[in-house]
Amino acid sequence: MGFSILLLFYLILPLFLAIHGLGADPFFQHSCISTAGNYSANSTYQANLNTIFSQLTSQSDFNYGFYNLSAGRDPNQVNAIALCRGDRNQEDCNSCLNESISELSQRCPFSKEVVGWSEFCTLRYAHRTLFGDMETSPDSCLYNTQNVTNVDEFNQALDNLLNNLSSRAAAEGPLRKYAADNTTVGVFQRVYALVQCSPDLFEQEFGDCLSVAKEGIRSCCFGKRGCRILKPSCLLRYESDPFYQTPLPLPSPPPSVASPPPPAPPSTEGNGNNTTRIIIIVVASVVGIPILIASSICIIRRARKTPQQLLRTDDDEVIRADSLQFEFATVRAATNNFSDANKLGQGGFGAVYKGQLPNGEKVAVKRLARDSGQGDLEFKNEVLLVAKLQHRNLVRLLGFCLEGHERLLIYEFVPNTSLDHFLFDRVKRAQLDWERRYKIIGGVARGILYLHEDSRLRIVHRDLKASNVLLDAEMIPKIVDFGMARLIVRDETQGNTSRIVGTYGYMAPEYAMHGQFSIKSDVYSFGVLVLEIVSGQRNNCFRNGETVEDLISCAWKNWRQGTAMNIVDPTLRDGSRNEMMRCIHIGLLCVQENVGDRPTMATVILMLNSFSVTLPMPSQPAFFVHTNIESDMSSSLVSESYQSRSEELPLSQNEASITDPYPR
C-alpha cells in the first residue's frame, strides 16, 4: 500500500509541474544596452518604466502572450514589448514576466534600454520605438555540450525541420507566430525544435530574423545536441528531448454544429497507464474549468461593449490622461502664437503648425478649426485611439490640448513633409528612386494593415492619400490624420455614414455614393496611391502625351493592351521592371469595382513580399471611361455641396463598360 502511494506521488508530481510549467527556472539571459544611456533614480523615466512594469503584471487579457506598451512622452517615454512562448498559458506568461521584471531591475539598474530572455518569455524596453522593427542584436546563444554522432545527417534533418517550422509560424497570422515539431534523425534518434517571432513583424522580416538565427547555429553550436539562439525579435531552439507543450489554439469561426469530442484511443498498456490517465483527467479538469469560466465571462463582457462604450465620450475622462495633456500656453508659445511662418499646411479640419517645446523637441500641432465639422467626438476619437497606436509607419501622437474652444493635437515632427510634395514635383521627384518608392509602398501597406487587423480596434482610415503620408529623415513613410477614422468592433466588416468625409479620387465608389465604408474602402485608396507612386502623377490628371486622362482609366487600358509600363514615371530609369509591373497589377486589384474582389491588406503585403504568390487577374476598375478627358473635368460623383470639402478634382462619372479580354 505504501509503495502504491509513493508511486502515485511520483506520477502526480511531474504532471503538476508540467501543467503549471514553473518553479524558479535558473535560465535567464540579458543585455543592458549601454549606448542607450542611463536614467536617474526617482526620475520621470523611472516613473514611466514602473508604470510599464505595473501594466505588465496586471494584464488580464492574454493576447496570446504578446504585449506592446508605452508610458509617458518624450523625452521620457518608455516603450516595451513582451512576448511569451507560444506553448505557455497566461499563468506561465505572467509568472515569467514577473520574474523577468525582477531580474532586469537588479541586473540592469538605471539602463534605459534592456533585453531579457527567460525560459518562457522575452521582455525588452527602451526610449525608442520598438514595435514593428525587426532586430537581431543584441543576442544570446546557449548550447548542449554533448555532440551528435552523425553531424551531416543531423544537420540535414534539423535544417528541413526549421524551414518547415518557419513557414508554419509565418502563416499563423497577426496574433501569434510560433511553431514547434519534431522529426527523426536516422533510426533511433529524434530532434525537437521550435521557432517564434514577435507578431508585429511581417513574413519577410520574420524570415530574415530566423535566417540570421539559423546562421547562429553554425557559428555557435554546430554539431551540438541542443541549442538556443535568442534574438530580440525572434528565437529558435532545438533539443534531443521534448521540451515544449501543445500551444493554445488560435481563434477560429465557431462551427455550425458542435462536433463531438474524438473517442479516446484504445489502451495498449496496463493498469499503471490507466491510473496516470485518470490523474491527468482529474487535474486537467480542476485547472481547466475555472479558466474556461473566467474566459467565458471575459468574452461575454467584451461582446456586450458597443462602439460607443469603446469610445469614451466624457470630457472628464479625456482630461484624466494628464500624461498626454499640454497646457494651451505652452503650445501657443511653441508655435510662436500660431504664426504664419510656422504654418506647415492647411487641412480640411484646420491648420498644422511647426513648434518647439521648452525641452527642445520639435512637434507638429494640428489646430482644429472652430467651424470645422470635427466636434468633440471626433477629437476624442483621435486622442483616445491614436495615442495607443504604435507602429513605425504611423505618425505618433504625443499629446493634446482641450481648453475652452481650442482643440489641439500634438504629433511628432516629421521633417520631410508629405509624399505629394516629392511625388508631384518635377524636381523633387528625382529623390524618389524606385527602391525608395517600393519601400514607401510596403511601409504604407504595413501601416494600414496595423490599423485594420493588428490594433486593438479595427480602424478604417477613410482618407488615405499622398498628402496624408509623411516622410521622415530616412524617407520612411508615416501615415497621418486619423481624425476621420471610424471605429468598427471586431466582429463587423463595414459601416454606413450619412457624412461623407475624404478626398475624391481616392474614395471607393460605394463610400462616395452610398456612404458604405469598410476596410476594403482603404484598400481602394491604397490602390490609387500605388498607381500614383508608380506613375509620379496625380490620379485625376494623368498626362499622356498631349492629352490628360484619369490615372485609373489609363492604367486599366494599358494593362488590357499589354503596355502597362507606359504609365511608369519616365524618371525611373533604374529599378526592377518586375516590381513595377507587380505594383501596377496590385494597384488594379485594389481598385476593382466589386468590393469582395479587392484583396485585404494582409494579402497585399504577401503579394509584395513573395513573388512566388500568383496574382489573380484584375477585373474592371470602379471608375473607368473610354475616352480621354480634358484637364478641366466638370462632371462629379456627388453633389456640388460636397466638392468644397476637398482640394482634389473629382473623377469623371462612370457610365461606360468594356468587354475586352484580360491582357495576355
Short mmCIF file of C-alpha atoms in Angstrom, two decimals, residues 508-516 637-638:
data_model
loop_
_atom_site.label_atom_id
_atom_site.label_comp_id
_atom_site.label_asym_id
_atom_site.label_seq_id
_atom_site.Cartn_x
_atom_site.Cartn_y
_atom_site.Cartn_z
CA ALA A 508 -14.10 53.98 -53.09
CA PRO A 509 -17.36 54.29 -55.09
CA GLU A 510 -19.51 52.52 -52.50
CA TYR A 511 -18.36 55.10 -49.95
CA ALA A 512 -18.52 58.19 -52.15
CA MET A 513 -22.00 57.45 -53.47
CA HIS A 514 -23.70 55.44 -50.70
CA GLY A 515 -21.72 56.15 -47.53
CA GLN A 516 -20.76 52.48 -47.14
CA LEU A 637 -19.57 61.86 -58.44
CA VAL A 638 -21.64 63.69 -55.87
#
